[in-house]
Amino acid sequence: MNSPSLAGLLDSVQTSLLVIKIGSSLIVGKEGAARKNWMDVLAGEVADQRRTGQRIVIVSSGAIALGAARLNLPHGGRANLADAQAAAAVGQIALAGLWSDALARHGLTAAQLLLTLDDLEDRRRYLNASATLQRLLDAGAVPVVNENDSVATGEIRFGDNDRLAARIAQAAGAGGVLLMSDVDGLYTGHPHDEGAELVPVVTAVNGAIHAMAGGADVAGVGTGGMAAKVAAAEIAGRAGITLAIVNGTYAGPLGRLVMSKRGTLFMPSGKDRGRKAWLGGRKADRGALVADAGCIAALRSGASLLAAGIVEVEGDFSRGDLVTIRAEDAGLIGRGLVEYSADDCRRIMGMPLAQHEAALGHMPRSTVMHRDSLVLL
Ligand code: GLU
């Protein structure tokens, strides 16, 4: 098996299923018109990939930008949430038509999936989306996915399609993700700064990588920015999925990528599959459990999280919620689904199991977070 590479993402043997995320700036020109020729050439490239046996899922932005132009809304439809939601409603119907036409011209059938963050944070709905993607791919269709911006609000929103693409890649069981926008990749500084260099390969997303991505929001009409792209790379990487940031502004961006090999490749870092991969990629933590050093050592050797090792409980959460595990020095250790509410966690923290029944007034569970329901980050 070859090690991951940019060209390997377009090789059907190495990557049998690829998610291609397309930023708004590639779909919509500055004047608000759809870039139909670009979409048509890309649809042709997707058809070529399909002929080699590679399955493709498209995650397409552009609804808000397209809709804003049609409704004459200021700031590209992003002045406030109500504008963005109205723009998305108008733009999405146009976007779906554009993809459906472009793909049909190359003999492909488009399928639209509009998802909210909640659809992927809830395990049952996530599995349902996953099954639908699988069935569509088996039937030969090209799923075209976007966030359901017209109904998703506030904190229950992805807000960027980069992380959505990483989550879709998990749900679809993809081997790779291409984040295509109008930047070449991750730079060591702001791309316009002298001396800033393109980072060709990232083997581990650490503090230095986050610092390079921080604030470098150079995308024009989209919201993605580099920080969201790096967050997407982390989600994908933990699930064993290779991710690349590449510039898609040229006509025929896939062919160009094979020639230029220019972009930033994020090597997969983990092997989490199934439920663990889903957990690692979840977004909305409801609170935190602060664990002592002994407890963290036990977690690292594969144990469950026990009440005895908890020194502090933060936030307000219910049984079954997603909760962060932190060290006493505030370092992030992991996250998982908690067996007790925040109040009950406070009642039993620091106590050995034998005392839980008296503290809770009912038969206790043996763990606060079971090893199968937590991931270390
Ligand atoms: N879902 C948004 C749209 O279709 C785009 C989000 C993003 O820019 O990443 O307009």
Short mmCIF file of C-alpha atoms and ligand atoms in Angstrom, two decimals:
data_model
loop_
_atom_site.label_atom_id
_atom_site.label_comp_id
_atom_site.label_asym_id
_atom_site.label_seq_id
_atom_site.Cartn_x
_atom_site.Cartn_y
_atom_site.Cartn_z
CA MET A 1 0.00 0.00 0.00
CA ASN A 2 1.47 3.37 -1.03
CA SER A 3 1.73 6.07 1.61
CA PRO A 4 -0.83 8.88 1.26
CA SER A 5 -0.05 11.51 -1.39
CA LEU A 6 -1.94 14.20 -3.27
CA ALA A 7 -2.01 12.11 -6.43
CA GLY A 8 -3.02 9.06 -4.37
CA LEU A 9 -6.26 10.83 -3.48
CA LEU A 10 -7.23 10.64 -7.14
CA ASP A 11 -6.13 7.02 -7.54
CA SER A 12 -9.14 4.73 -7.24
CA VAL A 13 -7.01 1.89 -5.88
CA GLN A 14 -5.63 3.97 -3.02
CA THR A 15 -8.80 6.02 -2.43
CA SER A 16 -11.92 4.17 -3.47
CA LEU A 17 -14.19 6.91 -2.12
CA LEU A 18 -13.25 10.59 -2.20
CA VAL A 19 -15.11 13.58 -0.76
CA ILE A 20 -14.52 16.80 -2.73
CA LYS A 21 -15.48 19.97 -0.86
CA ILE A 22 -15.93 22.98 -3.09
CA GLY A 23 -15.74 26.47 -1.61
CA SER A 24 -18.19 29.25 -2.47
CA SER A 25 -15.55 31.26 -4.35
CA LEU A 26 -15.28 28.47 -6.93
CA ILE A 27 -19.02 28.27 -7.53
CA VAL A 28 -19.87 31.97 -7.52
CA GLY A 29 -17.99 34.78 -9.27
CA LYS A 30 -17.42 38.18 -7.69
CA GLU A 31 -20.47 39.59 -9.45
CA GLY A 32 -22.71 36.87 -7.99
CA ALA A 33 -23.11 34.75 -11.10
CA ALA A 34 -22.59 30.99 -11.04
CA ARG A 35 -19.30 29.81 -12.60
CA LYS A 36 -21.06 27.33 -14.85
CA ASN A 37 -18.09 26.55 -17.08
CA TRP A 38 -15.90 25.71 -14.12
CA MET A 39 -18.62 23.44 -12.71
CA ASP A 40 -19.07 21.78 -16.08
CA VAL A 41 -15.35 20.99 -16.44
CA LEU A 42 -15.23 19.65 -12.89
CA ALA A 43 -18.32 17.49 -13.54
CA GLY A 44 -16.43 16.04 -16.52
CA GLU A 45 -13.48 15.27 -14.27
CA VAL A 46 -15.79 13.63 -11.74
CA ALA A 47 -17.16 11.45 -14.56
CA ASP A 48 -13.57 10.50 -15.50
CA GLN A 49 -12.85 9.55 -11.89
CA ARG A 50 -16.01 7.47 -11.76
CA ARG A 51 -14.87 5.61 -14.86
CA THR A 52 -11.67 4.62 -13.05
CA GLY A 53 -13.87 3.11 -10.34
CA GLN A 54 -13.54 5.91 -7.79
CA ARG A 55 -16.71 6.94 -5.98
CA ILE A 56 -17.18 10.66 -5.35
CA VAL A 57 -19.24 12.68 -2.89
CA ILE A 58 -19.37 16.44 -3.50
CA VAL A 59 -19.81 18.84 -0.58
CA SER A 60 -20.74 22.11 -2.23
CA SER A 61 -20.90 25.57 -0.71
CA GLY A 62 -22.28 28.52 -2.61
CA ALA A 63 -25.95 28.61 -1.59
CA ILE A 64 -25.66 31.79 0.47
CA ALA A 65 -23.54 33.60 -2.11
CA LEU A 66 -25.83 32.64 -5.00
CA GLY A 67 -28.99 33.52 -3.08
CA ALA A 68 -27.65 36.85 -1.87
CA ALA A 69 -27.00 37.94 -5.43
CA ARG A 70 -30.53 36.98 -6.47
CA LEU A 71 -32.11 38.75 -3.50
CA ASN A 72 -29.78 41.75 -3.71
CA LEU A 73 -28.70 41.33 -0.10
CA PRO A 74 -25.67 43.23 1.25
CA HIS A 75 -22.41 41.61 2.44
CA GLY A 76 -22.96 38.52 0.32
CA GLY A 77 -26.01 37.61 2.40
CA ARG A 78 -23.97 37.29 5.58
CA ALA A 79 -24.95 40.55 7.32
CA ASN A 80 -27.08 38.61 9.81
CA LEU A 81 -28.50 35.13 10.35
CA ALA A 82 -31.94 35.93 8.88
CA ASP A 83 -30.34 37.19 5.64
CA ALA A 84 -28.05 34.14 5.45
CA GLN A 85 -30.98 31.77 5.94
CA ALA A 86 -33.11 33.50 3.33
CA ALA A 87 -30.19 33.66 0.91
CA ALA A 88 -29.48 29.97 1.43
CA ALA A 89 -33.10 29.06 0.69
CA VAL A 90 -32.98 30.88 -2.63
CA GLY A 91 -29.43 29.85 -3.46
CA GLN A 92 -29.73 26.18 -2.59
CA ILE A 93 -32.47 25.50 -5.11
CA ALA A 94 -30.32 27.15 -7.79
CA LEU A 95 -27.19 25.31 -6.64
CA ALA A 96 -28.94 21.95 -6.80
CA GLY A 97 -30.11 22.72 -10.33
CA LEU A 98 -26.61 23.74 -11.41
CA TRP A 99 -25.06 20.51 -10.11
CA SER A 100 -27.84 18.37 -11.45
CA ASP A 101 -27.40 19.90 -14.94
CA ALA A 102 -23.59 19.85 -14.90
CA LEU A 103 -23.39 16.23 -13.78
CA ALA A 104 -26.16 15.13 -16.16
CA ARG A 105 -24.21 16.56 -19.11
CA HIS A 106 -21.56 13.98 -18.23
CA GLY A 107 -23.99 11.12 -17.75
CA LEU A 108 -24.12 11.30 -13.96
CA THR A 109 -27.11 11.51 -11.63
CA ALA A 110 -26.90 14.06 -8.83
CA ALA A 111 -28.49 13.46 -5.41
CA GLN A 112 -29.02 16.26 -2.90
CA LEU A 113 -28.48 15.86 0.85
CA LEU A 114 -29.02 18.84 3.14
CA LEU A 115 -27.83 18.18 6.69
CA THR A 116 -27.67 20.06 9.96
CA LEU A 117 -25.07 19.60 12.66
CA ASP A 118 -27.69 17.80 14.76
CA ASP A 119 -28.21 15.23 12.02
CA LEU A 120 -24.61 14.13 12.46
CA GLU A 121 -24.26 14.64 16.25
CA ASP A 122 -27.11 12.24 16.96
CA ARG A 123 -25.83 8.70 16.49
CA ARG A 124 -29.05 7.29 15.04
CA ARG A 125 -29.47 10.09 12.52
CA TYR A 126 -25.76 9.89 11.65
CA LEU A 127 -26.15 6.19 10.86
CA ASN A 128 -29.22 6.98 8.79
CA ALA A 129 -27.32 9.61 6.75
CA SER A 130 -24.50 7.11 6.37
CA ALA A 131 -26.86 4.43 5.04
CA THR A 132 -28.43 6.87 2.57
CA LEU A 133 -25.00 7.89 1.26
CA GLN A 134 -24.05 4.24 0.85
CA ARG A 135 -27.24 3.41 -1.03
CA LEU A 136 -26.83 6.40 -3.35
CA LEU A 137 -23.23 5.49 -4.14
CA ASP A 138 -24.19 1.86 -4.75
CA ALA A 139 -26.87 3.08 -7.13
CA GLY A 140 -24.26 5.10 -9.06
CA ALA A 141 -25.41 8.59 -8.03
CA VAL A 142 -23.15 11.48 -7.04
CA PRO A 143 -24.32 12.84 -3.67
CA VAL A 144 -24.10 16.63 -3.48
CA VAL A 145 -24.15 17.71 0.18
CA ASN A 146 -24.55 21.08 1.88
CA GLU A 147 -25.49 22.28 5.32
CA ASN A 148 -29.21 22.97 5.64
CA ASP A 149 -28.45 26.63 6.31
CA SER A 150 -32.07 27.78 6.19
CA VAL A 151 -33.01 25.89 9.35
CA ALA A 152 -29.69 25.47 11.20
CA THR A 153 -29.14 28.25 13.71
CA GLY A 154 -26.59 29.53 16.21
CA GLU A 155 -24.65 26.90 18.06
CA ILE A 156 -26.37 24.03 16.27
CA ARG A 157 -24.66 25.00 13.04
CA PHE A 158 -21.45 23.84 11.41
CA GLY A 159 -21.17 27.25 9.77
CA ASP A 160 -18.44 25.99 7.50
CA ASN A 161 -18.44 23.17 5.00
CA ASP A 162 -14.87 22.10 5.80
CA ARG A 163 -15.83 20.26 8.98
CA LEU A 164 -19.06 19.12 7.38
CA ALA A 165 -16.94 17.52 4.62
CA ALA A 166 -14.78 15.71 7.20
CA ARG A 167 -17.89 14.41 8.96
CA ILE A 168 -19.45 13.34 5.67
CA ALA A 169 -16.23 11.50 4.84
CA GLN A 170 -16.57 9.57 8.10
CA ALA A 171 -20.24 8.86 7.48
CA ALA A 172 -19.61 7.69 3.92
CA GLY A 173 -16.51 5.66 4.84
CA ALA A 174 -14.26 7.72 2.54
CA GLY A 175 -10.49 7.31 2.35
CA GLY A 176 -9.79 10.93 1.42
CA VAL A 177 -11.07 14.50 1.43
CA LEU A 178 -10.08 17.28 -0.96
CA LEU A 179 -10.84 20.75 0.39
CA MET A 180 -10.90 22.89 -2.72
CA SER A 181 -10.97 26.66 -2.44
CA ASP A 182 -9.01 29.66 -3.69
CA VAL A 183 -5.89 29.12 -1.55
CA ASP A 184 -2.99 26.80 -2.37
CA GLY A 185 -2.89 25.26 1.08
CA LEU A 186 -1.61 26.00 4.57
CA TYR A 187 1.12 28.63 4.75
CA THR A 188 3.66 29.19 7.51
CA GLY A 189 2.25 32.74 7.80
CA HIS A 190 -0.35 34.83 5.97
CA PRO A 191 -0.07 33.88 2.27
CA HIS A 192 0.42 37.53 1.33
CA ASP A 193 3.32 37.98 3.76
CA GLU A 194 6.79 37.86 2.34
CA GLY A 195 8.56 34.73 3.53
CA ALA A 196 5.36 32.75 4.14
CA GLU A 197 5.81 29.31 2.63
CA LEU A 198 3.38 26.62 1.61
CA VAL A 199 3.49 23.62 3.96
CA PRO A 200 3.40 20.54 1.68
CA VAL A 201 2.81 17.86 4.32
CA VAL A 202 1.49 17.93 7.88
CA THR A 203 2.17 14.75 9.83
CA ALA A 204 0.57 15.91 13.09
CA VAL A 205 -1.80 18.78 13.80
CA ASN A 206 -0.13 20.40 16.81
CA GLY A 207 -0.03 23.88 18.35
CA ALA A 208 2.36 25.17 15.67
CA ILE A 209 -0.02 24.12 12.89
CA HIS A 210 -2.98 25.73 14.64
CA ALA A 211 -0.93 28.92 15.01
CA MET A 212 -0.20 28.97 11.27
CA ALA A 213 -3.92 28.62 10.55
CA GLY A 214 -5.04 31.17 13.12
CA GLY A 215 -6.83 34.13 11.65
CA ALA A 216 -5.61 33.41 8.13
CA ASP A 217 -9.09 33.82 6.69
CA VAL A 218 -8.26 34.55 3.11
CA ALA A 219 -11.28 32.99 1.44
CA GLY A 220 -13.37 35.60 -0.35
CA VAL A 221 -17.06 34.73 -0.40
CA GLY A 222 -16.98 31.66 1.85
CA THR A 223 -16.66 31.35 5.60
CA GLY A 224 -14.21 28.45 5.78
CA GLY A 225 -10.88 30.10 6.58
CA MET A 226 -7.79 28.11 7.42
CA ALA A 227 -8.72 27.38 11.06
CA ALA A 228 -11.83 25.49 9.94
CA LYS A 229 -9.77 23.58 7.37
CA VAL A 230 -7.25 22.49 10.00
CA ALA A 231 -10.11 21.48 12.33
CA ALA A 232 -11.49 19.40 9.47
CA ALA A 233 -8.07 17.80 8.98
CA GLU A 234 -8.03 16.80 12.65
CA ILE A 235 -11.47 15.21 12.47
CA ALA A 236 -10.57 13.33 9.29
CA GLY A 237 -7.09 12.37 10.49
CA ARG A 238 -8.31 10.77 13.70
CA ALA A 239 -10.62 8.61 11.66
CA GLY A 240 -7.75 7.47 9.40
CA ILE A 241 -8.83 9.69 6.49
CA THR A 242 -6.24 11.62 4.44
CA LEU A 243 -7.17 15.25 3.77
CA ALA A 244 -5.68 17.80 1.42
CA ILE A 245 -6.19 21.52 0.96
CA VAL A 246 -5.79 22.45 -2.70
CA ASN A 247 -6.44 25.39 -4.97
CA GLY A 248 -9.38 24.74 -7.25
CA THR A 249 -9.55 28.03 -9.11
CA TYR A 250 -8.21 26.61 -12.40
CA ALA A 251 -10.41 25.05 -15.05
CA GLY A 252 -10.01 21.30 -14.57
CA PRO A 253 -8.71 21.36 -10.98
CA LEU A 254 -8.33 17.59 -10.58
CA GLY A 255 -6.17 17.23 -13.68
CA ARG A 256 -4.17 20.24 -12.59
CA LEU A 257 -3.62 18.69 -9.16
CA VAL A 258 -2.16 15.52 -10.63
CA MET A 259 0.31 17.66 -12.62
CA SER A 260 1.20 20.29 -10.03
CA LYS A 261 1.02 18.17 -6.86
CA ARG A 262 0.65 21.49 -5.08
CA GLY A 263 -1.32 21.72 -1.85
CA THR A 264 -1.11 20.72 1.79
CA LEU A 265 -1.52 17.05 2.61
CA PHE A 266 -2.57 16.10 6.14
CA MET A 267 -1.49 12.57 6.96
CA PRO A 268 -4.03 10.44 8.83
CA SER A 269 -3.04 10.21 12.48
CA GLY A 270 -5.45 7.73 13.99
CA LYS A 271 -7.35 4.59 13.28
CA ASP A 272 -10.63 5.33 14.99
CA ARG A 273 -13.46 3.65 13.18
CA GLY A 274 -17.20 3.50 13.52
CA ARG A 275 -18.52 4.82 16.82
CA LYS A 276 -15.14 6.11 18.04
CA ALA A 277 -14.52 8.08 14.83
CA TRP A 278 -17.98 9.59 15.11
CA LEU A 279 -17.35 10.58 18.73
CA GLY A 280 -13.96 12.16 17.95
CA GLY A 281 -15.50 14.34 15.28
CA ARG A 282 -18.42 15.62 17.32
CA LYS A 283 -18.56 19.32 17.94
CA ALA A 284 -20.87 20.34 20.76
CA ASP A 285 -19.46 19.44 24.17
CA ARG A 286 -21.86 20.15 27.04
CA GLY A 287 -19.34 20.33 29.89
CA ALA A 288 -16.11 18.90 31.23
CA LEU A 289 -14.82 16.37 33.71
CA VAL A 290 -11.43 17.25 35.20
CA ALA A 291 -9.45 14.09 35.96
CA ASP A 292 -6.41 13.52 38.21
CA ALA A 293 -3.08 12.23 36.94
CA GLY A 294 -3.69 8.62 38.01
CA CYS A 295 -7.01 8.57 36.24
CA ILE A 296 -5.47 9.99 33.03
CA ALA A 297 -2.73 7.35 33.10
CA ALA A 298 -5.43 4.68 33.45
CA LEU A 299 -7.38 6.18 30.50
CA ARG A 300 -4.24 6.12 28.37
CA SER A 301 -3.80 2.43 29.10
CA GLY A 302 -7.34 1.75 27.88
CA ALA A 303 -9.43 1.96 31.06
CA SER A 304 -12.86 3.53 31.51
CA LEU A 305 -13.29 6.82 33.38
CA LEU A 306 -14.22 6.18 37.03
CA ALA A 307 -15.70 8.65 39.50
CA ALA A 308 -12.80 8.19 41.91
CA GLY A 309 -10.44 9.98 39.50
CA ILE A 310 -12.65 13.04 38.91
CA VAL A 311 -11.65 16.19 40.78
CA GLU A 312 -14.02 18.72 39.21
CA VAL A 313 -17.20 18.82 37.13
CA GLU A 314 -17.92 21.78 34.86
CA GLY A 315 -21.12 22.75 33.08
CA ASP A 316 -24.57 21.32 33.09
CA PHE A 317 -25.14 18.11 31.18
CA SER A 318 -27.46 15.12 31.17
CA ARG A 319 -26.77 11.42 30.97
CA GLY A 320 -25.75 10.51 27.41
CA ASP A 321 -24.36 13.97 26.58
CA LEU A 322 -20.98 14.54 25.02
CA VAL A 323 -18.51 15.79 27.64
CA THR A 324 -14.84 16.76 27.48
CA ILE A 325 -12.19 15.14 29.70
CA ARG A 326 -9.51 17.54 30.87
CA ALA A 327 -6.38 17.38 33.01
CA GLU A 328 -5.95 19.56 36.10
CA ASP A 329 -3.57 21.80 34.11
CA ALA A 330 -6.48 22.36 31.68
CA GLY A 331 -4.96 20.16 28.94
CA LEU A 332 -7.52 18.43 26.71
CA ILE A 333 -7.44 14.65 27.19
CA GLY A 334 -10.45 13.38 25.32
CA ARG A 335 -14.21 13.32 25.08
CA GLY A 336 -17.01 10.85 25.37
CA LEU A 337 -20.58 10.09 26.31
CA VAL A 338 -21.22 10.41 30.01
CA GLU A 339 -23.23 7.90 32.05
CA TYR A 340 -24.39 10.41 34.66
CA SER A 341 -25.80 13.95 34.74
CA ALA A 342 -23.52 16.78 35.92
CA ASP A 343 -25.30 16.83 39.31
CA ASP A 344 -24.79 13.12 39.85
CA CYS A 345 -21.14 13.40 38.75
CA ARG A 346 -20.67 16.09 41.42
CA ARG A 347 -22.24 13.77 44.02
CA ILE A 348 -19.88 10.87 43.35
CA MET A 349 -16.65 12.54 42.18
CA GLY A 350 -13.60 11.40 44.12
CA MET A 351 -15.48 8.45 45.62
CA PRO A 352 -14.80 4.75 45.17
CA LEU A 353 -17.65 2.72 43.67
CA ALA A 354 -18.63 1.23 47.05
CA GLN A 355 -19.88 4.66 48.23
CA HIS A 356 -21.87 5.58 45.11
CA GLU A 357 -25.16 3.94 46.09
CA ALA A 358 -25.36 5.89 49.33
CA ALA A 359 -24.43 9.16 47.58
CA LEU A 360 -26.88 8.72 44.67
CA GLY A 361 -29.72 6.91 46.39
CA HIS A 362 -29.87 4.30 43.64
CA MET A 363 -27.80 1.48 42.18
CA PRO A 364 -24.77 3.00 40.50
CA ARG A 365 -23.29 2.30 37.07
CA SER A 366 -19.77 0.97 37.17
CA THR A 367 -18.22 3.80 35.13
CA VAL A 368 -18.77 7.50 34.55
CA MET A 369 -17.62 7.10 30.97
CA HIS A 370 -17.17 3.66 29.45
CA ARG A 371 -13.98 2.99 27.46
CA ASP A 372 -16.06 2.17 24.35
CA SER A 373 -17.80 5.54 24.56
CA LEU A 374 -14.73 7.76 24.86
CA VAL A 375 -11.88 8.83 22.62
CA LEU A 376 -8.52 10.26 23.68
CA LEU A 377 -7.47 13.28 21.64
N1 GLU B 1 -23.23 26.28 3.54
C1 GLU B 1 -22.78 27.55 3.05
C2 GLU B 1 -23.32 27.83 1.66
O1 GLU B 1 -23.72 26.96 0.97
C3 GLU B 1 -21.27 27.65 2.94
C4 GLU B 1 -20.49 27.41 4.20
C5 GLU B 1 -19.00 27.68 3.92
O2 GLU B 1 -18.68 28.71 3.34
O3 GLU B 1 -18.18 26.82 4.24
O4 GLU B 1 -23.34 28.95 1.23
#
